[in-house]
Amino acid sequence: MLRVRDDDAEAFAELVELYHPRLVTVMHHVVGNADEAEDLAQEVFLRVFRGRKKYHPKAKFSTWLYTIANNLALNALRNRQRKPVVPLNLRDSGPLGPRPVEQLAKDTGAAPGERIEQQELAAVIQEALAGLNERQRVAVVLNKFEDMNYAEIAEVMEMSVKAVKSLLSRARENLRLALKDYIYMEGAPSDNGAPEGN
Amino acid sequence: MANLSDEERENLVAYLDNELDEAATQELEARINLDPDLRKEVETLKQTWGLLDFLPKPQPSPSFTHRTMERLSLEKLGRVVDTGKMPAAASVWPRRLAWAAAVLLTAGLGYAAAHYFFAPPDSLGQDEALVRHLRVLENWRQYEHVDDLDFLRALDAPELFGEDTGASD
């Protein structure tokens, strides 16, 4: 990042290459749309470049990156609430549905019937995640997929650690209620040995 | 489902996230060992969290970095083009003043030309008539009481006021 601060475009390209898969994943889980996630991730990197002179070496780069990402994602979600669009059901086919590689992401060699069951389960989980409020969703995604601790999440979301603790507790309770019918579902992580979150 | 206060629930989630200090962790673990409802609660929360592993893993497009760098180049280029087109703020004012002066000069010349070429043709004739009839105008108040010209001529007759031109005292 120090090289980027000194206007090294090649270093910036390396930075984008290194961080974009994680950032796009986070954005996708927060906004729930692959194209929008990529657009937002691109905008995050452009803002990083525009603000490169303000970067302090003491700050952790990923924290700075996700702070920008958090602000952009929350703005995008608020704009969407002001101008609502009809969301496409993930189970719909078509060019804007999940990509084949996404659909196979959790394919563990299961039989076709089980695979469909897993895809349906993924859609239900995605719906449950989308049912959380924006801040809860961001906190969950950063905690679950970026392995951020409460202090890091607090820094990114510009709130206190206590507030993050409360936010995550309510988020997990909401998820538990939304997914209660699937907790003992056949093929769920608890039954087939999929990794546990903790 | 265990009957937990908000704070207890927050601590339970924090425990699962390894965010509790040593003493609080030990205390909570002791409670979990003794309370089957709490154990079930912990298990349910763990399983819910584990379900998130089933979310699709998005694959960013392979050209993401290339497209981002392209956007950055366009942005830089746009800035250069803008700088070339837009004059600096300091050089704007002299140009604006020159325009304002040109507009004022044109307006002034236009007015003068219009006055010279389109002045009413009889404006000089009116002045001459005014001078010619000056005596009438000066006595206009008295002439107002005169009904017609015959009456005025009759006033000029010497016998009208009893003057006898042929007689003498």
Short mmCIF file of N, CA, C and O in Angstrom, two decimals, chain A residues 9 12-13 16-17 20-21 25 28-29 38 41-43 45-46 49-50 99 101-102 105-106 122 125-126 129 140 143-145 149-150 165-166 169 172-173 175-176 183-184 187 189-190 195 197-198, chain B residues 1 6-7 9-11 13-20 40-41 43-69 71-72 75-76 79:
data_model
loop_
_atom_site.label_atom_id
_atom_site.label_comp_id
_atom_site.label_asym_id
_atom_site.label_seq_id
_atom_site.Cartn_x
_atom_site.Cartn_y
_atom_site.Cartn_z
N ALA A 9 1.25 2.34 -10.03
CA ALA A 9 0.05 1.70 -10.56
C ALA A 9 0.17 0.17 -10.56
O ALA A 9 -0.81 -0.54 -10.37
N PHE A 12 -0.71 -1.13 -7.30
CA PHE A 12 -2.16 -1.08 -7.11
C PHE A 12 -2.82 -2.30 -7.78
O PHE A 12 -3.73 -2.91 -7.20
N ALA A 13 -2.35 -2.65 -8.96
CA ALA A 13 -2.89 -3.83 -9.66
C ALA A 13 -2.66 -5.09 -8.81
O ALA A 13 -3.55 -5.96 -8.71
N VAL A 16 -5.19 -5.11 -5.98
CA VAL A 16 -6.53 -5.49 -6.47
C VAL A 16 -6.58 -7.00 -6.66
O VAL A 16 -7.53 -7.68 -6.23
N GLU A 17 -5.55 -7.54 -7.28
CA GLU A 17 -5.49 -8.97 -7.56
C GLU A 17 -5.53 -9.79 -6.26
O GLU A 17 -6.18 -10.82 -6.17
N HIS A 20 -9.26 -8.77 -4.22
CA HIS A 20 -10.61 -8.72 -4.80
C HIS A 20 -11.45 -9.97 -4.57
O HIS A 20 -12.67 -9.84 -4.38
N PRO A 21 -10.88 -11.20 -4.54
CA PRO A 21 -11.79 -12.33 -4.32
C PRO A 21 -12.51 -12.25 -2.97
O PRO A 21 -13.72 -12.49 -2.88
N THR A 25 -16.58 -11.49 -2.43
CA THR A 25 -17.37 -12.43 -1.63
C THR A 25 -18.17 -11.70 -0.57
O THR A 25 -19.38 -11.91 -0.40
N HIS A 28 -20.88 -9.65 -2.13
CA HIS A 28 -21.96 -10.51 -2.65
C HIS A 28 -22.89 -10.95 -1.51
O HIS A 28 -24.11 -10.90 -1.64
N HIS A 29 -22.30 -11.35 -0.39
CA HIS A 29 -23.16 -11.79 0.72
C HIS A 29 -23.94 -10.62 1.32
O HIS A 29 -25.02 -10.81 1.86
N GLU A 38 -19.62 -6.95 -7.76
CA GLU A 38 -18.39 -6.64 -8.51
C GLU A 38 -18.27 -5.13 -8.75
O GLU A 38 -17.19 -4.56 -8.62
N ALA A 41 -17.29 -3.57 -5.49
CA ALA A 41 -15.90 -3.89 -5.15
C ALA A 41 -14.94 -3.03 -5.99
O ALA A 41 -13.94 -2.52 -5.48
N GLN A 42 -15.28 -2.86 -7.26
CA GLN A 42 -14.46 -2.00 -8.14
C GLN A 42 -14.42 -0.57 -7.60
O GLN A 42 -13.37 0.06 -7.53
N GLU A 43 -15.58 -0.10 -7.22
CA GLU A 43 -15.67 1.27 -6.69
C GLU A 43 -14.85 1.40 -5.40
O GLU A 43 -14.20 2.42 -5.17
N PHE A 45 -12.09 -0.21 -4.69
CA PHE A 45 -10.67 -0.11 -5.08
C PHE A 45 -10.36 1.28 -5.66
O PHE A 45 -9.29 1.83 -5.40
N LEU A 46 -11.28 1.80 -6.44
CA LEU A 46 -11.04 3.14 -7.01
C LEU A 46 -10.96 4.18 -5.90
O LEU A 46 -10.13 5.10 -5.94
N PHE A 49 -7.65 4.01 -4.27
CA PHE A 49 -6.62 4.69 -5.05
C PHE A 49 -6.74 6.21 -4.91
O PHE A 49 -5.74 6.90 -4.73
N ARG A 50 -7.99 6.70 -4.96
CA ARG A 50 -8.18 8.16 -4.84
C ARG A 50 -7.72 8.66 -3.47
O ARG A 50 -7.21 9.76 -3.36
N ARG A 99 -24.32 -18.31 -11.02
CA ARG A 99 -23.51 -18.93 -12.07
C ARG A 99 -23.36 -20.43 -11.78
O ARG A 99 -23.41 -20.83 -10.62
N VAL A 101 -20.85 -22.23 -11.59
CA VAL A 101 -19.77 -22.53 -10.66
C VAL A 101 -20.21 -22.24 -9.22
O VAL A 101 -19.80 -22.88 -8.27
N GLU A 102 -21.11 -21.24 -9.08
CA GLU A 102 -21.63 -20.94 -7.74
C GLU A 102 -22.53 -22.07 -7.26
O GLU A 102 -22.54 -22.43 -6.09
N ALA A 105 -20.64 -24.78 -5.94
CA ALA A 105 -19.65 -24.42 -4.93
C ALA A 105 -19.63 -25.39 -3.76
O ALA A 105 -18.58 -25.69 -3.21
N LYS A 106 -20.79 -25.85 -3.38
CA LYS A 106 -20.83 -26.72 -2.20
C LYS A 106 -21.05 -28.17 -2.62
O LYS A 106 -21.48 -29.01 -1.83
N ALA A 122 -29.23 -23.69 0.25
CA ALA A 122 -28.43 -22.48 0.07
C ALA A 122 -29.33 -21.27 -0.16
O ALA A 122 -29.09 -20.18 0.38
N ILE A 125 -30.88 -20.23 3.10
CA ILE A 125 -29.91 -19.55 3.97
C ILE A 125 -29.66 -18.12 3.46
O ILE A 125 -29.57 -17.19 4.25
N GLN A 126 -29.61 -18.00 2.15
CA GLN A 126 -29.42 -16.68 1.56
C GLN A 126 -30.60 -15.76 1.91
O GLN A 126 -30.41 -14.58 2.21
N LEU A 129 -30.25 -14.70 5.48
CA LEU A 129 -29.22 -13.65 5.61
C LEU A 129 -29.77 -12.31 5.11
O LEU A 129 -29.56 -11.26 5.73
N VAL A 140 -22.30 -10.00 10.45
CA VAL A 140 -22.25 -11.46 10.30
C VAL A 140 -21.25 -11.87 9.22
O VAL A 140 -20.42 -12.76 9.42
N ASN A 143 -17.67 -11.31 10.31
CA ASN A 143 -17.30 -12.27 11.35
C ASN A 143 -17.14 -13.68 10.79
O ASN A 143 -16.14 -14.37 11.05
N LYS A 144 -18.08 -14.05 9.95
CA LYS A 144 -18.09 -15.43 9.43
C LYS A 144 -17.08 -15.65 8.30
O LYS A 144 -16.35 -16.63 8.30
N PHE A 145 -17.05 -14.71 7.34
CA PHE A 145 -16.25 -14.97 6.13
C PHE A 145 -14.90 -14.27 6.13
O PHE A 145 -14.04 -14.59 5.32
N ASN A 149 -12.54 -10.33 14.36
CA ASN A 149 -13.03 -10.34 15.75
C ASN A 149 -13.87 -9.08 16.01
O ASN A 149 -13.97 -8.21 15.14
N TYR A 150 -14.44 -9.02 17.20
CA TYR A 150 -15.38 -7.93 17.48
C TYR A 150 -14.70 -6.55 17.37
O TYR A 150 -15.31 -5.59 16.91
N LYS A 165 -21.07 -6.62 19.81
CA LYS A 165 -21.46 -7.84 20.55
C LYS A 165 -22.99 -7.99 20.54
O LYS A 165 -23.52 -9.07 20.28
N SER A 166 -23.66 -6.89 20.80
CA SER A 166 -25.12 -6.90 20.83
C SER A 166 -25.70 -7.16 19.42
O SER A 166 -26.63 -7.95 19.25
N SER A 169 -25.23 -10.78 18.45
CA SER A 169 -26.12 -11.66 19.22
C SER A 169 -27.52 -11.65 18.62
O SER A 169 -28.14 -12.70 18.41
N ARG A 172 -27.55 -13.44 15.21
CA ARG A 172 -27.51 -14.91 15.28
C ARG A 172 -28.83 -15.47 15.79
O ARG A 172 -29.26 -16.56 15.38
N GLU A 173 -29.48 -14.73 16.64
CA GLU A 173 -30.79 -15.16 17.12
C GLU A 173 -31.80 -15.11 15.97
O GLU A 173 -32.60 -16.04 15.80
N LEU A 175 -31.12 -15.36 12.78
CA LEU A 175 -30.79 -16.45 11.86
C LEU A 175 -31.31 -17.78 12.41
O LEU A 175 -31.83 -18.62 11.66
N ARG A 176 -31.14 -17.96 13.71
CA ARG A 176 -31.59 -19.22 14.33
C ARG A 176 -33.10 -19.40 14.13
O ARG A 176 -33.58 -20.48 13.79
N ILE A 183 -32.26 -26.86 10.78
CA ILE A 183 -31.10 -27.15 11.61
C ILE A 183 -30.81 -28.65 11.66
O ILE A 183 -29.67 -29.07 11.61
N TYR A 184 -31.85 -29.44 11.65
CA TYR A 184 -31.61 -30.89 11.68
C TYR A 184 -31.90 -31.53 10.32
O TYR A 184 -32.06 -32.74 10.23
N GLY A 187 -28.38 -33.60 5.41
CA GLY A 187 -27.45 -32.93 4.51
C GLY A 187 -26.90 -31.65 5.11
O GLY A 187 -26.02 -31.03 4.53
N PRO A 189 -24.77 -29.34 7.82
CA PRO A 189 -23.42 -29.58 8.31
C PRO A 189 -23.36 -30.49 9.54
O PRO A 189 -22.47 -31.29 9.67
N SER A 190 -24.35 -30.38 10.41
CA SER A 190 -24.30 -31.18 11.63
C SER A 190 -24.43 -32.67 11.35
O SER A 190 -23.97 -33.50 12.09
N PRO A 195 -18.06 -28.33 8.01
CA PRO A 195 -17.38 -27.63 9.10
C PRO A 195 -18.34 -26.81 9.94
O PRO A 195 -19.31 -26.25 9.44
N GLY A 197 -19.10 -23.56 12.43
CA GLY A 197 -18.65 -22.18 12.41
C GLY A 197 -17.69 -21.83 13.53
O GLY A 197 -16.95 -20.88 13.46
N ASN A 198 -17.69 -22.52 14.63
CA ASN A 198 -16.88 -22.15 15.78
C ASN A 198 -15.94 -23.25 16.22
O ASN A 198 -16.26 -24.39 16.23
N MET B 1 -35.95 -24.20 24.49
CA MET B 1 -35.09 -23.03 24.41
C MET B 1 -34.88 -22.44 25.79
O MET B 1 -35.84 -22.26 26.56
N ASP B 6 -31.11 -10.74 27.67
CA ASP B 6 -30.34 -10.25 26.51
C ASP B 6 -28.84 -10.34 26.77
O ASP B 6 -28.06 -10.73 25.89
N GLU B 7 -28.45 -9.97 27.99
CA GLU B 7 -27.02 -9.96 28.31
C GLU B 7 -26.45 -11.40 28.30
O GLU B 7 -25.36 -11.64 27.80
N ARG B 9 -27.60 -13.88 26.60
CA ARG B 9 -27.56 -14.35 25.22
C ARG B 9 -26.34 -13.75 24.48
O ARG B 9 -25.65 -14.45 23.75
N GLU B 10 -26.10 -12.48 24.74
CA GLU B 10 -24.92 -11.83 24.14
C GLU B 10 -23.64 -12.54 24.57
O GLU B 10 -22.73 -12.78 23.77
N ASN B 11 -23.59 -12.89 25.87
CA ASN B 11 -22.39 -13.58 26.37
C ASN B 11 -22.25 -14.98 25.78
O ASN B 11 -21.14 -15.44 25.52
N VAL B 13 -23.25 -15.92 22.78
CA VAL B 13 -22.74 -15.76 21.41
C VAL B 13 -21.27 -15.36 21.45
O VAL B 13 -20.45 -15.88 20.68
N ALA B 14 -20.93 -14.47 22.36
CA ALA B 14 -19.53 -14.04 22.50
C ALA B 14 -18.65 -15.23 22.90
O ALA B 14 -17.51 -15.35 22.43
N TYR B 15 -19.18 -16.12 23.71
CA TYR B 15 -18.45 -17.33 24.10
C TYR B 15 -18.17 -18.19 22.86
O TYR B 15 -17.05 -18.67 22.64
N LEU B 16 -19.19 -18.36 22.02
CA LEU B 16 -19.02 -19.15 20.79
C LEU B 16 -18.02 -18.49 19.85
O LEU B 16 -17.36 -19.17 19.05
N ASP B 17 -17.90 -17.16 19.91
CA ASP B 17 -16.95 -16.44 19.05
C ASP B 17 -15.59 -16.24 19.72
O ASP B 17 -14.76 -15.47 19.20
N ASN B 18 -15.38 -16.92 20.85
CA ASN B 18 -14.12 -16.78 21.60
C ASN B 18 -13.82 -15.33 21.97
O ASN B 18 -12.67 -14.88 21.89
N GLU B 19 -14.85 -14.61 22.35
CA GLU B 19 -14.66 -13.20 22.68
C GLU B 19 -14.77 -12.95 24.19
O GLU B 19 -14.67 -11.80 24.62
N LEU B 20 -15.00 -14.00 24.97
CA LEU B 20 -15.09 -13.82 26.43
C LEU B 20 -13.72 -14.00 27.06
O LEU B 20 -12.89 -14.77 26.55
N LYS B 40 -28.44 -27.17 24.80
CA LYS B 40 -29.20 -27.26 23.54
C LYS B 40 -29.13 -25.91 22.79
O LYS B 40 -28.99 -25.88 21.56
N GLU B 41 -29.22 -24.85 23.56
CA GLU B 41 -29.15 -23.50 22.96
C GLU B 41 -27.81 -23.30 22.25
O GLU B 41 -27.76 -22.81 21.12
N GLU B 43 -25.84 -25.60 21.12
CA GLU B 43 -25.77 -26.49 19.95
C GLU B 43 -26.56 -25.90 18.77
O GLU B 43 -26.10 -25.91 17.62
N THR B 44 -27.74 -25.35 19.07
CA THR B 44 -28.57 -24.77 18.01
C THR B 44 -27.87 -23.57 17.36
O THR B 44 -27.86 -23.44 16.13
N LEU B 45 -27.30 -22.72 18.20
CA LEU B 45 -26.58 -21.55 17.66
C LEU B 45 -25.39 -21.98 16.80
O LEU B 45 -25.13 -21.40 15.76
N LYS B 46 -24.70 -23.02 17.27
CA LYS B 46 -23.53 -23.52 16.50
C LYS B 46 -23.97 -24.04 15.14
O LYS B 46 -23.35 -23.77 14.11
N GLN B 47 -25.05 -24.81 15.16
CA GLN B 47 -25.52 -25.41 13.90
C GLN B 47 -26.01 -24.32 12.93
O GLN B 47 -25.78 -24.40 11.72
N THR B 48 -26.68 -23.32 13.48
CA THR B 48 -27.16 -22.22 12.62
C THR B 48 -25.98 -21.54 11.94
O THR B 48 -26.00 -21.27 10.73
N TRP B 49 -24.95 -21.29 12.74
CA TRP B 49 -23.75 -20.63 12.20
C TRP B 49 -23.09 -21.51 11.14
O TRP B 49 -22.63 -21.01 10.11
N GLY B 50 -23.10 -22.82 11.40
CA GLY B 50 -22.51 -23.75 10.44
C GLY B 50 -23.25 -23.79 9.12
O GLY B 50 -22.66 -24.02 8.06
N LEU B 51 -24.57 -23.52 9.17
CA LEU B 51 -25.37 -23.54 7.93
C LEU B 51 -24.88 -22.49 6.94
O LEU B 51 -25.03 -22.65 5.72
N LEU B 52 -24.28 -21.41 7.44
CA LEU B 52 -23.81 -20.36 6.54
C LEU B 52 -22.72 -20.86 5.60
O LEU B 52 -22.44 -20.25 4.57
N ASP B 53 -22.10 -22.01 5.95
CA ASP B 53 -21.08 -22.58 5.05
C ASP B 53 -21.71 -23.08 3.75
O ASP B 53 -21.00 -23.36 2.79
N PHE B 54 -23.03 -23.22 3.75
CA PHE B 54 -23.70 -23.69 2.54
C PHE B 54 -24.04 -22.57 1.56
O PHE B 54 -24.59 -22.81 0.49
N LEU B 55 -23.74 -21.35 1.95
CA LEU B 55 -23.99 -20.24 1.02
C LEU B 55 -23.12 -20.40 -0.21
O LEU B 55 -21.97 -20.86 -0.10
N PRO B 56 -23.62 -20.04 -1.39
CA PRO B 56 -22.79 -20.17 -2.60
C PRO B 56 -21.52 -19.33 -2.48
O PRO B 56 -21.55 -18.25 -1.90
N LYS B 57 -20.45 -19.88 -3.01
CA LYS B 57 -19.18 -19.14 -2.99
C LYS B 57 -19.06 -18.36 -4.30
O LYS B 57 -18.85 -18.94 -5.35
N PRO B 58 -19.22 -17.05 -4.25
CA PRO B 58 -19.15 -16.29 -5.50
C PRO B 58 -17.75 -16.31 -6.10
O PRO B 58 -16.76 -16.23 -5.37
N GLN B 59 -17.70 -16.45 -7.41
CA GLN B 59 -16.41 -16.41 -8.12
C GLN B 59 -16.33 -15.11 -8.89
O GLN B 59 -17.07 -14.91 -9.85
N PRO B 60 -15.45 -14.21 -8.49
CA PRO B 60 -15.34 -12.96 -9.25
C PRO B 60 -14.88 -13.22 -10.67
O PRO B 60 -14.21 -14.22 -10.93
N SER B 61 -15.25 -12.34 -11.56
CA SER B 61 -14.88 -12.55 -12.96
C SER B 61 -13.35 -12.49 -13.11
O SER B 61 -12.70 -11.69 -12.42
N PRO B 62 -12.78 -13.33 -13.99
CA PRO B 62 -11.31 -13.38 -14.13
C PRO B 62 -10.71 -12.04 -14.58
O PRO B 62 -9.54 -11.79 -14.36
N SER B 63 -11.54 -11.22 -15.21
CA SER B 63 -11.01 -9.95 -15.72
C SER B 63 -11.20 -8.80 -14.73
O SER B 63 -11.07 -7.64 -15.10
N PHE B 64 -11.52 -9.15 -13.51
CA PHE B 64 -11.84 -8.09 -12.53
C PHE B 64 -10.70 -7.07 -12.40
O PHE B 64 -10.93 -5.85 -12.50
N THR B 65 -9.49 -7.56 -12.20
CA THR B 65 -8.35 -6.64 -12.01
C THR B 65 -8.14 -5.78 -13.25
O THR B 65 -7.97 -4.56 -13.14
N HIS B 66 -8.20 -6.44 -14.42
CA HIS B 66 -8.00 -5.71 -15.67
C HIS B 66 -9.05 -4.61 -15.83
O HIS B 66 -8.73 -3.46 -16.18
N ARG B 67 -10.31 -4.96 -15.56
CA ARG B 67 -11.39 -3.98 -15.71
C ARG B 67 -11.25 -2.83 -14.72
O ARG B 67 -11.52 -1.67 -15.04
N THR B 68 -10.80 -3.17 -13.52
CA THR B 68 -10.62 -2.12 -12.50
C THR B 68 -9.52 -1.15 -12.93
O THR B 68 -9.67 0.07 -12.82
N MET B 69 -8.42 -1.71 -13.47
CA MET B 69 -7.32 -0.84 -13.91
C MET B 69 -7.75 0.01 -15.11
O MET B 69 -7.34 1.15 -15.24
N ARG B 71 -10.80 1.06 -15.66
CA ARG B 71 -11.66 2.13 -15.12
C ARG B 71 -10.81 3.25 -14.51
O ARG B 71 -11.10 4.43 -14.66
N LEU B 72 -9.74 2.82 -13.86
CA LEU B 72 -8.84 3.80 -13.24
C LEU B 72 -8.18 4.67 -14.32
O LEU B 72 -8.09 5.90 -14.16
N GLU B 75 -10.62 7.08 -15.70
CA GLU B 75 -10.86 8.15 -14.72
C GLU B 75 -9.74 9.19 -14.77
O GLU B 75 -9.98 10.40 -14.78
N LYS B 76 -8.50 8.69 -14.86
CA LYS B 76 -7.34 9.60 -14.93
C LYS B 76 -7.40 10.42 -16.22
O LYS B 76 -7.16 11.61 -16.22
N ARG B 79 -9.88 13.15 -16.16
CA ARG B 79 -9.42 14.29 -15.38
C ARG B 79 -8.52 15.19 -16.24
O ARG B 79 -8.58 16.40 -16.18
#
